[in-house]
Phi, psi and omega in degrees: 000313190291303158345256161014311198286280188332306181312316183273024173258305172316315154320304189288321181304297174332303201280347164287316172312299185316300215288014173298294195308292235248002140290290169342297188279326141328298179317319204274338180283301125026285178294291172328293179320283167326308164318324200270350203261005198272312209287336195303298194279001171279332177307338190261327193276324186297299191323324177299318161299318153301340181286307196289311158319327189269326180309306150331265184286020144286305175302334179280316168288304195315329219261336195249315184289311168304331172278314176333299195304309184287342163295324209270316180308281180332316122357258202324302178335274211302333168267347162279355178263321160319297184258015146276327157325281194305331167282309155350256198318318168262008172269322171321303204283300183304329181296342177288352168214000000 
């Protein structure tokens, strides 16, 4: 009988041991799994993070482009103001004689 007892305590220990191991190793499969879906979305964030730097220096070219333009409108101003002056001044001049 102790013979008996004993097999089957051993047995039992065995199928603990097993179904332990083969929790175990699930968890860690598991866990492995959380890592790839971790490294996925730091991968998702550096691209976001690469859109917005590009998105960044698009406005900053934008930002360059738009003051060029207004300088240059301004130019224009001051030399079409210039040459309503000058057409002033030679209409001045021709009435004069």
């Amino acid at each position: 009988m102790d013979k008996i007892t004993n097999e089957m305590i051993l047995q039992a220990i065995k199928e603990l041991a097993d179904q332990l191991k083969n929790h175990t190793e699930g968890t860690n499969k598991r866990f492995e799994q959380i890592d790839q879906r971790f490294e996925q979305i730091d991968q998702r964030f550096e691209q976001i993070d690469q859109r917005f730097e590009q998105i960044e220096q698009k406005i900053e070219q934008m930002n360059k482009q738009l003051t060029d333009v207004a300088n240059g409108q301004k130019i224009l101003v001051e030399e079409l103001f210039d040459n309503k002056k000058e057409i002033k001044r030679i209409k001045t001049v021709l009435n004069m004689y």
